[in-house]
Amino acid sequence: MKKLFSLFLLVLSALIFVGCSSDSSSDGEGDGANDAGEDNKKVEIFSWWTGAGEEDGLLALIDLFKEKHPEVEVDNAAISGGAGTNAKAVLATRMQGDDPPSTFQVHGGDELNEGWVAADKMQPLNDFFEEQGWMDKFPQDLIDMVSKDGNIYSVPVNIHRGNVMFYNMDIFEEHGIEIPTTFDEFFAAADKLQEAGVTPLALGDKEAWTATQLFENILLGVLEPEDYTALFNGEIPFDDEGVVEAAEIFKKTLDYVNEDHASRNWQDASQLVGNGEAAMINMGDWAKGYFSNDLNLETNEDFGYFPNPETVGEFVIITDTFGLPKGIDNEEETKEFLAVLGSVEGQDVFNPLKGSIPARLDADPSKYDQYGKDTMEDFSEAKLVPTLAHGSAAPEGFLTKVNQAVNIFVTQRDVDTFIDTLKKAASDL
Ligand code: GAL
C-alpha cells in the first residue's frame, strides 16, 4: 500500500512537472525561438504615454521596431498620468528593488543625471553612440543634457517646447484679439475676453505640474534666460525681486482661469480651447499632438500658437530620452530598440504624432506640419533653457517641493508664503 502510494506520488509529480514545462513554453508564445529553450527575446518599454494625446507616437515607434525585429516581443509598460505623475513613483520602486524595465522614459538634465546616473543605475552609451554614427547627429546641447562626467547615458527621441500658448483662432477673431507678446498685452486681451464672457486661460491642475509649468514660463519671461538659469544653479536666491514679481504675475494670471481647473488634467483643459470654451492654454506641445490626432483640429485653422508672453526667442526645452539601465535582461534587444528610436526613421514616425520636433539634426522637415516646421526653426535660433516642471533644471526632490508649494499657492494666492517655501526648498539645490 505504502509502495503504491509512493508510486502515485511519483506519477503525480511527473504530471505536475510536464504541466509546468508546457506552461512555461506557452508563456513564451509569440516568440517561436523560445520553443528551443532560448532566452525570451523581449523588450519592456516603460513610459507614461497612454491614452489621448500621448500614445500615438509610441505605438508608431513600437510598430516600426516590430517590423524590423519581428522576433522580439514588446511589452508596452506605460502607466498613465501626465508628466509621469504616477509612472515616476512606480519606476522608483522598481529601480530600488533591482527590477528595472529594459528601458524607460526619462527627461534629459537633472532627472537623468542627478537621479538615475548619480545613483549608479545606468550604463554609459558612448560606444553605442559611436557605433550608430550619432555623435554629430544630435545637437551638442542635447548630448550635454544626457551626459554626466563625459559619459552619455540616454538617447533623446524628441524635443518638446514648454513655453507655448495655444489659442482658439475663432475666439481670437471673433473678439478682435491680437497675439499678445508682453504681460500687459496678455492681461489686456484676458480682460477683453473675460468681459465678453469667455474664459481667457484654460488650466487643468488636477496634477500640479501644469501650474508649475505656467509659473516657470512667467519666471522666464521676467528673469530672462541668464537669470532663470542662474536661479536654478543657486546663484540667485528665490526671494530675488524678479521671482517675487513673477509670483505676483502668476497670482494675477490665476484670476483668468476656468473655475473647475482643479478637477481637470491637461487633456481636459486643452479640450476647453479645442471646443471653444476657453481662449488660450499654456501647454507643452504634446498638446499639439492632442489637438491634431485626438480632436482632429487643423493647425493654423482651428488653433494657433505663440510663445508665452515675454519669451519670444526663448525655448524651454523638454527632451524625452531612453537609456540602458544596469542589470537588465535582453540588453542586445534593448539596444536594438534604442537604435530604432534614435534613427531618422524612428524619430520621423514618432514626432509628427507626438507634437514634438526630432532630436536629430538630419530628420526630414517635410514630415512635419507648419507647427513642427516653425518650432524647428525657433529651436535652431532661440536661447535654450531647461524646464523645471519636467525635471531638467533641478533634482526631483526640489521639484516635488515646488509642485506642493504651487498647489497651495493656486488656492491661497499668498505670495509671501510661496516665496518663503521656495526659498526653503532651494536649500536642496
Ligand atoms: C512630459 C513629457 C511629454 C508629455 C508630457 C505630458 O513630462 O516630456 O512627453 O508626456 O509630460 O504627459
Short mmCIF file of C-alpha atoms and ligand atoms in Angstrom, two decimals:
data_model
loop_
_atom_site.label_atom_id
_atom_site.label_comp_id
_atom_site.label_asym_id
_atom_site.label_seq_id
_atom_site.Cartn_x
_atom_site.Cartn_y
_atom_site.Cartn_z
CA MET A 1 0.00 0.00 0.00
CA LYS A 2 2.86 2.34 1.01
CA LYS A 3 4.66 1.40 -2.23
CA LEU A 4 1.55 2.08 -4.23
CA PHE A 5 1.20 5.49 -2.57
CA SER A 6 4.85 6.38 -3.41
CA LEU A 7 4.26 5.33 -7.00
CA PHE A 8 1.16 7.52 -7.06
CA LEU A 9 3.22 10.49 -5.77
CA LEU A 10 5.90 9.86 -8.37
CA VAL A 11 3.38 9.81 -11.21
CA LEU A 12 1.72 12.92 -9.79
CA SER A 13 4.97 14.87 -9.61
CA ALA A 14 5.85 13.78 -13.14
CA LEU A 15 2.49 15.04 -14.34
CA ILE A 16 2.94 18.33 -12.48
CA PHE A 17 6.42 18.68 -13.99
CA VAL A 18 5.12 18.10 -17.53
CA GLY A 19 2.29 20.56 -16.85
CA CYS A 20 4.72 23.22 -15.66
CA SER A 21 7.06 22.81 -18.59
CA SER A 22 4.30 23.08 -21.13
CA ASP A 23 3.01 26.16 -19.27
CA SER A 24 6.36 27.86 -19.39
CA SER A 25 6.79 27.19 -23.09
CA SER A 26 3.36 28.66 -23.78
CA ASP A 27 4.37 31.73 -21.72
CA GLY A 28 6.90 32.37 -24.40
CA GLU A 29 4.34 32.18 -27.18
CA GLY A 30 4.59 34.84 -29.81
CA ASP A 31 8.28 34.10 -29.87
CA GLY A 32 8.97 30.87 -31.72
CA ALA A 33 12.63 30.98 -30.71
CA ASN A 34 11.63 30.13 -27.16
CA ASP A 35 10.48 26.68 -28.08
CA ALA A 36 14.09 25.65 -28.33
CA GLY A 37 14.58 26.90 -24.77
CA GLU A 38 16.43 30.02 -25.87
CA ASP A 39 16.23 33.25 -23.91
CA ASN A 40 12.97 35.09 -24.22
CA LYS A 41 13.65 37.96 -26.65
CA LYS A 42 11.71 40.75 -25.11
CA VAL A 43 11.92 44.49 -24.53
CA GLU A 44 9.92 46.19 -21.82
CA ILE A 45 9.36 49.87 -22.60
CA PHE A 46 8.34 51.94 -19.62
CA SER A 47 6.75 55.39 -20.09
CA TRP A 48 3.68 57.45 -19.21
CA TRP A 49 2.42 57.66 -22.75
CA THR A 50 -1.05 56.19 -22.52
CA GLY A 51 -4.29 57.46 -23.98
CA ALA A 52 -5.28 60.73 -25.55
CA GLY A 53 -2.50 62.85 -26.98
CA GLU A 54 0.21 60.65 -25.60
CA GLU A 55 0.37 57.16 -27.02
CA ASP A 56 0.06 57.51 -30.82
CA GLY A 57 3.74 58.30 -31.31
CA LEU A 58 4.88 55.50 -29.03
CA LEU A 59 2.69 52.92 -30.77
CA ALA A 60 4.00 54.02 -34.18
CA LEU A 61 7.56 53.63 -32.91
CA ILE A 62 6.80 50.19 -31.49
CA ASP A 63 5.25 49.15 -34.83
CA LEU A 64 8.36 50.28 -36.67
CA PHE A 65 10.52 48.32 -34.24
CA LYS A 66 8.36 45.20 -34.66
CA GLU A 67 8.65 45.48 -38.45
CA LYS A 68 12.42 45.49 -38.12
CA HIS A 69 12.64 42.93 -35.32
CA PRO A 70 9.63 40.61 -35.52
CA GLU A 71 11.43 38.09 -33.31
CA VAL A 72 11.43 40.45 -30.31
CA GLU A 73 8.37 40.69 -28.11
CA VAL A 74 7.50 44.22 -26.95
CA ASP A 75 5.96 44.85 -23.57
CA ASN A 76 4.48 48.35 -23.57
CA ALA A 77 4.55 49.02 -19.82
CA ALA A 78 3.13 52.54 -19.91
CA ILE A 79 1.49 53.95 -16.77
CA SER A 80 -0.95 56.83 -17.20
CA GLY A 81 -0.61 60.26 -15.58
CA GLY A 82 0.71 63.42 -17.26
CA ALA A 83 4.39 64.30 -16.79
CA GLY A 84 4.94 60.91 -15.16
CA THR A 85 2.89 61.75 -12.08
CA ASN A 86 2.30 58.04 -11.37
CA ALA A 87 4.93 56.39 -13.56
CA LYS A 88 7.88 58.02 -11.80
CA ALA A 89 6.82 56.59 -8.43
CA VAL A 90 6.43 53.08 -9.86
CA LEU A 91 9.79 53.39 -11.61
CA ALA A 92 11.49 54.45 -8.37
CA THR A 93 10.12 51.39 -6.56
CA ARG A 94 11.25 49.09 -9.35
CA MET A 95 14.71 50.61 -9.59
CA GLN A 96 15.20 50.42 -5.82
CA GLY A 97 14.07 46.79 -5.91
CA ASP A 98 16.60 45.99 -8.68
CA ASP A 99 13.79 45.26 -11.10
CA PRO A 100 14.43 47.81 -13.86
CA PRO A 101 12.42 47.85 -17.08
CA SER A 102 14.55 47.22 -20.20
CA THR A 103 14.35 50.94 -20.93
CA PHE A 104 12.35 53.85 -19.55
CA GLN A 105 11.30 57.39 -20.37
CA VAL A 106 13.44 59.92 -18.57
CA HIS A 107 13.99 63.63 -19.15
CA GLY A 108 17.44 64.82 -20.09
CA GLY A 109 19.04 67.05 -17.44
CA ASP A 110 18.87 66.53 -13.69
CA GLU A 111 16.15 63.86 -13.75
CA LEU A 112 18.55 61.58 -15.62
CA ASN A 113 21.95 62.78 -14.44
CA GLU A 114 21.35 63.66 -10.81
CA GLY A 115 18.76 60.91 -10.47
CA TRP A 116 19.48 57.55 -12.09
CA VAL A 117 23.05 58.18 -13.22
CA ALA A 118 24.13 59.56 -9.84
CA ALA A 119 22.50 56.51 -8.21
CA ASP A 120 24.72 54.35 -10.43
CA LYS A 121 21.76 52.69 -12.14
CA MET A 122 22.59 53.43 -15.80
CA GLN A 123 25.09 52.13 -18.34
CA PRO A 124 27.15 54.58 -20.42
CA LEU A 125 26.28 54.64 -24.10
CA ASN A 126 29.35 56.35 -25.61
CA ASP A 127 30.41 53.27 -27.62
CA PHE A 128 26.85 52.74 -28.74
CA PHE A 129 26.59 56.35 -29.98
CA GLU A 130 29.89 55.89 -31.87
CA GLU A 131 28.74 52.59 -33.40
CA GLN A 132 25.49 54.16 -34.55
CA GLY A 133 27.37 57.17 -36.02
CA TRP A 134 25.34 59.53 -33.83
CA MET A 135 27.99 61.81 -32.37
CA ASP A 136 27.32 64.60 -34.86
CA LYS A 137 23.67 63.78 -35.46
CA PHE A 138 22.28 65.30 -32.27
CA PRO A 139 22.84 68.93 -31.20
CA GLN A 140 25.74 69.17 -28.74
CA ASP A 141 23.45 70.96 -26.23
CA LEU A 142 21.23 67.92 -26.23
CA ILE A 143 24.09 65.44 -25.87
CA ASP A 144 25.24 67.52 -22.90
CA MET A 145 21.79 67.19 -21.33
CA VAL A 146 22.07 63.39 -21.39
CA SER A 147 25.71 63.25 -20.26
CA LYS A 148 27.46 63.26 -16.93
CA ASP A 149 31.23 63.34 -16.38
CA GLY A 150 31.90 62.80 -20.07
CA ASN A 151 29.63 59.78 -20.45
CA ILE A 152 26.40 59.70 -22.46
CA TYR A 153 23.53 57.93 -20.70
CA SER A 154 20.45 58.06 -22.91
CA VAL A 155 19.07 58.53 -26.40
CA PRO A 156 16.81 61.56 -26.97
CA VAL A 157 13.73 60.74 -29.03
CA ASN A 158 12.36 64.27 -29.24
CA ILE A 159 12.36 67.90 -28.24
CA HIS A 160 9.20 69.36 -26.80
CA ARG A 161 8.76 73.08 -26.22
CA GLY A 162 7.27 74.13 -22.89
CA ASN A 163 6.70 77.87 -23.43
CA VAL A 164 3.87 77.66 -25.93
CA MET A 165 0.44 79.24 -25.72
CA PHE A 166 -2.10 77.51 -27.92
CA TYR A 167 -5.21 79.51 -28.77
CA ASN A 168 -8.58 79.06 -30.37
CA MET A 169 -8.45 81.01 -33.63
CA ASP A 170 -12.21 81.58 -33.92
CA ILE A 171 -12.34 83.13 -30.46
CA PHE A 172 -9.41 85.43 -31.19
CA GLU A 173 -11.00 86.51 -34.44
CA GLU A 174 -14.48 86.98 -33.03
CA HIS A 175 -13.19 89.19 -30.21
CA GLY A 176 -10.55 91.02 -32.21
CA ILE A 177 -7.64 89.71 -30.10
CA GLU A 178 -4.09 90.18 -31.36
CA ILE A 179 -1.36 87.78 -30.31
CA PRO A 180 0.00 89.13 -27.01
CA THR A 181 3.77 89.30 -26.68
CA THR A 182 4.07 91.13 -23.34
CA PHE A 183 2.40 90.58 -19.97
CA ASP A 184 0.49 93.86 -20.41
CA GLU A 185 -0.86 92.76 -23.77
CA PHE A 186 -1.75 89.39 -22.32
CA PHE A 187 -3.75 90.92 -19.47
CA ALA A 188 -5.45 93.42 -21.82
CA ALA A 189 -6.56 90.51 -24.04
CA ALA A 190 -7.62 88.49 -20.98
CA ASP A 191 -9.74 91.41 -19.68
CA LYS A 192 -11.44 91.82 -23.02
CA LEU A 193 -12.24 88.11 -23.22
CA GLN A 194 -13.45 87.93 -19.64
CA GLU A 195 -15.76 90.92 -20.16
CA ALA A 196 -17.19 89.12 -23.18
CA GLY A 197 -17.89 86.06 -21.00
CA VAL A 198 -15.09 83.88 -22.42
CA THR A 199 -12.65 82.07 -20.14
CA PRO A 200 -9.31 83.62 -21.16
CA LEU A 201 -6.97 80.86 -20.00
CA ALA A 202 -7.59 77.13 -19.56
CA LEU A 203 -5.84 75.38 -16.69
CA GLY A 204 -6.08 71.77 -15.55
CA ASP A 205 -4.02 71.44 -12.40
CA LYS A 206 -5.51 68.25 -11.03
CA GLU A 207 -1.83 67.29 -11.34
CA ALA A 208 0.19 70.23 -10.04
CA TRP A 209 2.88 70.20 -12.75
CA THR A 210 0.66 72.13 -15.19
CA ALA A 211 0.55 75.10 -12.82
CA THR A 212 4.29 74.78 -12.15
CA GLN A 213 4.82 74.89 -15.91
CA LEU A 214 2.77 78.10 -16.14
CA PHE A 215 4.80 79.62 -13.32
CA GLU A 216 8.14 78.62 -14.86
CA ASN A 217 7.22 80.35 -18.10
CA ILE A 218 6.29 83.52 -16.23
CA LEU A 219 9.62 83.25 -14.38
CA LEU A 220 11.43 83.00 -17.69
CA GLY A 221 9.52 86.00 -19.04
CA VAL A 222 10.52 88.12 -16.06
CA LEU A 223 14.05 86.88 -15.41
CA GLU A 224 15.23 86.25 -18.99
CA PRO A 225 17.33 83.14 -19.75
CA GLU A 226 20.55 84.12 -17.92
CA ASP A 227 18.90 84.80 -14.56
CA TYR A 228 16.41 81.95 -14.99
CA THR A 229 19.33 79.55 -15.34
CA ALA A 230 21.22 81.26 -12.50
CA LEU A 231 18.20 80.77 -10.23
CA PHE A 232 18.27 77.00 -10.62
CA ASN A 233 22.04 76.92 -10.31
CA GLY A 234 21.64 78.50 -6.88
CA GLU A 235 23.32 81.77 -7.96
CA ILE A 236 20.20 83.89 -7.42
CA PRO A 237 18.03 83.47 -4.32
CA PHE A 238 14.35 82.61 -4.54
CA ASP A 239 13.40 85.83 -2.76
CA ASP A 240 15.03 87.83 -5.57
CA GLU A 241 12.76 90.67 -6.69
CA GLY A 242 12.37 89.02 -10.12
CA VAL A 243 10.95 85.87 -8.53
CA VAL A 244 8.59 87.95 -6.38
CA GLU A 245 7.44 89.84 -9.47
CA ALA A 246 6.88 86.55 -11.30
CA ALA A 247 4.82 85.27 -8.35
CA GLU A 248 2.67 88.44 -8.49
CA ILE A 249 2.11 87.97 -12.23
CA PHE A 250 1.31 84.29 -11.64
CA LYS A 251 -1.23 85.31 -9.00
CA LYS A 252 -2.88 87.77 -11.38
CA THR A 253 -2.91 85.19 -14.19
CA LEU A 254 -4.87 82.81 -11.98
CA ASP A 255 -7.75 85.32 -11.97
CA TYR A 256 -8.37 84.42 -15.60
CA VAL A 257 -8.58 80.62 -15.45
CA ASN A 258 -11.59 78.29 -15.53
CA GLU A 259 -13.19 77.73 -12.13
CA ASP A 260 -13.00 73.95 -12.34
CA HIS A 261 -9.25 73.93 -13.01
CA ALA A 262 -8.51 71.66 -10.02
CA SER A 263 -10.63 68.83 -11.40
CA ARG A 264 -9.15 68.79 -14.89
CA ASN A 265 -5.99 67.17 -16.23
CA TRP A 266 -4.02 68.66 -19.14
CA GLN A 267 -6.11 66.94 -21.78
CA ASP A 268 -9.40 68.07 -20.21
CA ALA A 269 -8.11 71.63 -20.02
CA SER A 270 -6.77 71.63 -23.59
CA GLN A 271 -10.15 70.40 -24.70
CA LEU A 272 -11.70 73.65 -23.44
CA VAL A 273 -9.60 75.52 -26.01
CA GLY A 274 -10.34 72.97 -28.72
CA ASN A 275 -14.10 73.21 -28.04
CA GLY A 276 -14.12 76.99 -27.94
CA GLU A 277 -14.91 77.18 -24.20
CA ALA A 278 -11.64 78.93 -23.38
CA ALA A 279 -9.36 81.09 -25.50
CA MET A 280 -5.79 80.01 -24.58
CA ILE A 281 -3.76 77.42 -22.77
CA ASN A 282 -0.09 77.24 -21.88
CA MET A 283 0.87 73.66 -22.54
CA GLY A 284 3.94 71.88 -23.80
CA ASP A 285 3.48 70.96 -27.43
CA TRP A 286 2.27 67.45 -26.67
CA ALA A 287 -0.99 69.44 -26.76
CA LYS A 288 -0.38 69.89 -30.48
CA GLY A 289 -0.44 66.07 -30.84
CA TYR A 290 -3.66 66.02 -28.85
CA PHE A 291 -5.32 68.77 -30.93
CA SER A 292 -4.32 67.17 -34.25
CA ASN A 293 -4.75 63.46 -33.56
CA ASP A 294 -7.40 63.27 -30.90
CA LEU A 295 -9.56 66.33 -31.50
CA ASN A 296 -8.92 66.38 -35.29
CA LEU A 297 -8.23 70.12 -35.29
CA GLU A 298 -6.23 71.83 -38.03
CA THR A 299 -3.03 73.70 -37.27
CA ASN A 300 -3.37 77.41 -38.13
CA GLU A 301 -7.05 77.00 -38.97
CA ASP A 302 -8.60 75.86 -35.70
CA PHE A 303 -5.75 76.53 -33.32
CA GLY A 304 -2.76 78.83 -33.43
CA TYR A 305 0.28 79.20 -31.19
CA PHE A 306 2.71 81.76 -29.85
CA PRO A 307 5.47 81.80 -27.24
CA ASN A 308 4.42 82.70 -23.68
CA PRO A 309 4.48 86.46 -23.04
CA GLU A 310 7.98 87.97 -22.96
CA THR A 311 9.62 84.69 -24.06
CA VAL A 312 9.90 85.29 -27.82
CA GLY A 313 13.28 83.95 -28.98
CA GLU A 314 13.49 81.69 -25.91
CA PHE A 315 12.81 77.98 -25.84
CA VAL A 316 12.05 75.89 -22.76
CA ILE A 317 13.41 72.53 -23.77
CA ILE A 318 11.89 69.23 -22.65
CA THR A 319 13.55 66.16 -24.05
CA ASP A 320 12.20 62.64 -23.60
CA THR A 321 15.00 60.13 -23.63
CA PHE A 322 15.53 56.39 -23.11
CA GLY A 323 18.61 54.72 -21.67
CA LEU A 324 20.03 51.35 -20.73
CA PRO A 325 19.63 50.52 -17.03
CA LYS A 326 22.16 48.29 -15.31
CA GLY A 327 21.13 44.73 -14.52
CA ILE A 328 18.56 44.19 -17.27
CA ASP A 329 17.95 41.01 -19.26
CA ASN A 330 17.86 41.31 -23.03
CA GLU A 331 20.43 44.06 -23.31
CA GLU A 332 21.03 43.37 -27.01
CA GLU A 333 17.34 43.65 -27.90
CA THR A 334 17.05 46.82 -25.84
CA LYS A 335 19.93 48.34 -27.78
CA GLU A 336 18.13 47.37 -30.98
CA PHE A 337 15.11 49.29 -29.73
CA LEU A 338 17.28 52.30 -28.84
CA ALA A 339 18.85 52.14 -32.30
CA VAL A 340 15.40 52.42 -33.91
CA LEU A 341 14.34 55.18 -31.50
CA GLY A 342 17.46 57.19 -32.32
CA SER A 343 17.27 56.65 -36.09
CA VAL A 344 15.94 59.26 -38.53
CA GLU A 345 13.15 56.87 -39.45
CA GLY A 346 12.21 56.29 -35.81
CA GLN A 347 12.20 59.98 -34.96
CA ASP A 348 10.16 60.82 -38.04
CA VAL A 349 7.40 58.32 -37.25
CA PHE A 350 7.25 59.32 -33.59
CA ASN A 351 7.48 63.11 -33.55
CA PRO A 352 4.87 64.22 -36.10
CA LEU A 353 2.32 62.33 -33.99
CA LYS A 354 3.69 63.42 -30.64
CA GLY A 355 3.72 67.16 -31.42
CA SER A 356 7.44 67.40 -30.73
CA ILE A 357 10.30 68.01 -33.12
CA PRO A 358 13.01 65.44 -33.79
CA ALA A 359 16.07 65.44 -31.57
CA ARG A 360 18.24 64.64 -34.60
CA LEU A 361 19.58 67.36 -36.85
CA ASP A 362 19.09 65.37 -40.06
CA ALA A 363 15.40 64.45 -39.77
CA ASP A 364 13.04 65.22 -42.65
CA PRO A 365 11.14 68.52 -42.11
CA SER A 366 8.63 67.64 -44.83
CA LYS A 367 7.13 65.06 -42.44
CA TYR A 368 6.05 67.84 -40.06
CA ASP A 369 3.20 70.32 -40.32
CA GLN A 370 3.62 74.10 -40.04
CA TYR A 371 3.77 73.93 -36.25
CA GLY A 372 6.66 71.46 -36.43
CA LYS A 373 8.48 73.45 -39.09
CA ASP A 374 8.14 76.71 -37.13
CA THR A 375 9.31 75.01 -33.95
CA MET A 376 12.37 73.53 -35.67
CA GLU A 377 13.28 76.98 -36.88
CA ASP A 378 12.73 78.57 -33.47
CA PHE A 379 14.77 75.83 -31.82
CA SER A 380 17.75 76.46 -34.10
CA GLU A 381 17.77 80.19 -33.29
CA ALA A 382 16.38 80.51 -29.77
CA LYS A 383 18.07 80.73 -26.40
CA LEU A 384 17.50 77.33 -24.80
CA VAL A 385 16.65 76.88 -21.14
CA PRO A 386 15.85 73.68 -19.23
CA THR A 387 12.41 73.03 -17.78
CA LEU A 388 11.83 72.78 -14.05
CA ALA A 389 8.30 71.33 -14.27
CA HIS A 390 9.59 68.35 -16.26
CA GLY A 391 12.64 67.65 -14.19
CA SER A 392 15.57 69.01 -16.21
CA ALA A 393 16.55 72.17 -14.33
CA ALA A 394 16.66 70.79 -10.78
CA PRO A 395 16.66 67.49 -8.90
CA GLU A 396 13.41 65.60 -8.33
CA GLY A 397 13.33 66.38 -4.58
CA PHE A 398 13.24 70.11 -5.26
CA LEU A 399 10.63 69.75 -7.99
CA THR A 400 8.35 67.79 -5.64
CA LYS A 401 8.51 70.63 -3.11
CA VAL A 402 7.86 73.26 -5.79
CA ASN A 403 4.83 71.33 -7.03
CA GLN A 404 3.48 71.24 -3.48
CA ALA A 405 4.12 74.96 -2.99
CA VAL A 406 2.48 75.82 -6.32
CA ASN A 407 -0.50 73.65 -5.47
CA ILE A 408 -1.05 75.54 -2.21
CA PHE A 409 -0.43 78.90 -3.90
CA VAL A 410 -3.09 78.28 -6.54
CA THR A 411 -5.65 78.00 -3.72
CA GLN A 412 -4.31 80.52 -1.19
CA ARG A 413 -2.63 83.05 -3.54
CA ASP A 414 -0.27 84.19 -0.77
CA VAL A 415 2.92 85.48 -2.40
CA ASP A 416 4.96 85.80 0.84
CA THR A 417 4.30 82.22 1.93
CA PHE A 418 5.00 80.98 -1.60
CA ILE A 419 8.36 82.76 -1.80
CA ASP A 420 9.29 81.57 1.70
CA THR A 421 8.53 77.96 0.82
CA LEU A 422 10.50 78.17 -2.42
CA LYS A 423 13.45 79.67 -0.59
CA LYS A 424 13.47 76.87 1.97
CA ALA A 425 13.14 74.22 -0.75
CA ALA A 426 16.06 75.79 -2.61
CA SER A 427 18.45 74.67 0.10
CA ASP A 428 18.21 71.30 -1.74
CA LEU A 429 19.72 72.76 -4.91
C1 GAL B 1 6.17 65.48 -20.18
C2 GAL B 1 6.75 64.61 -21.27
C3 GAL B 1 5.93 64.73 -22.52
C4 GAL B 1 4.47 64.51 -22.21
C5 GAL B 1 4.02 65.37 -21.03
C6 GAL B 1 2.58 65.19 -20.62
O1 GAL B 1 6.88 65.32 -18.99
O2 GAL B 1 8.05 65.03 -21.51
O3 GAL B 1 6.37 63.83 -23.49
O4 GAL B 1 4.27 63.17 -21.98
O5 GAL B 1 4.83 65.13 -19.94
O6 GAL B 1 2.34 63.96 -20.05
#
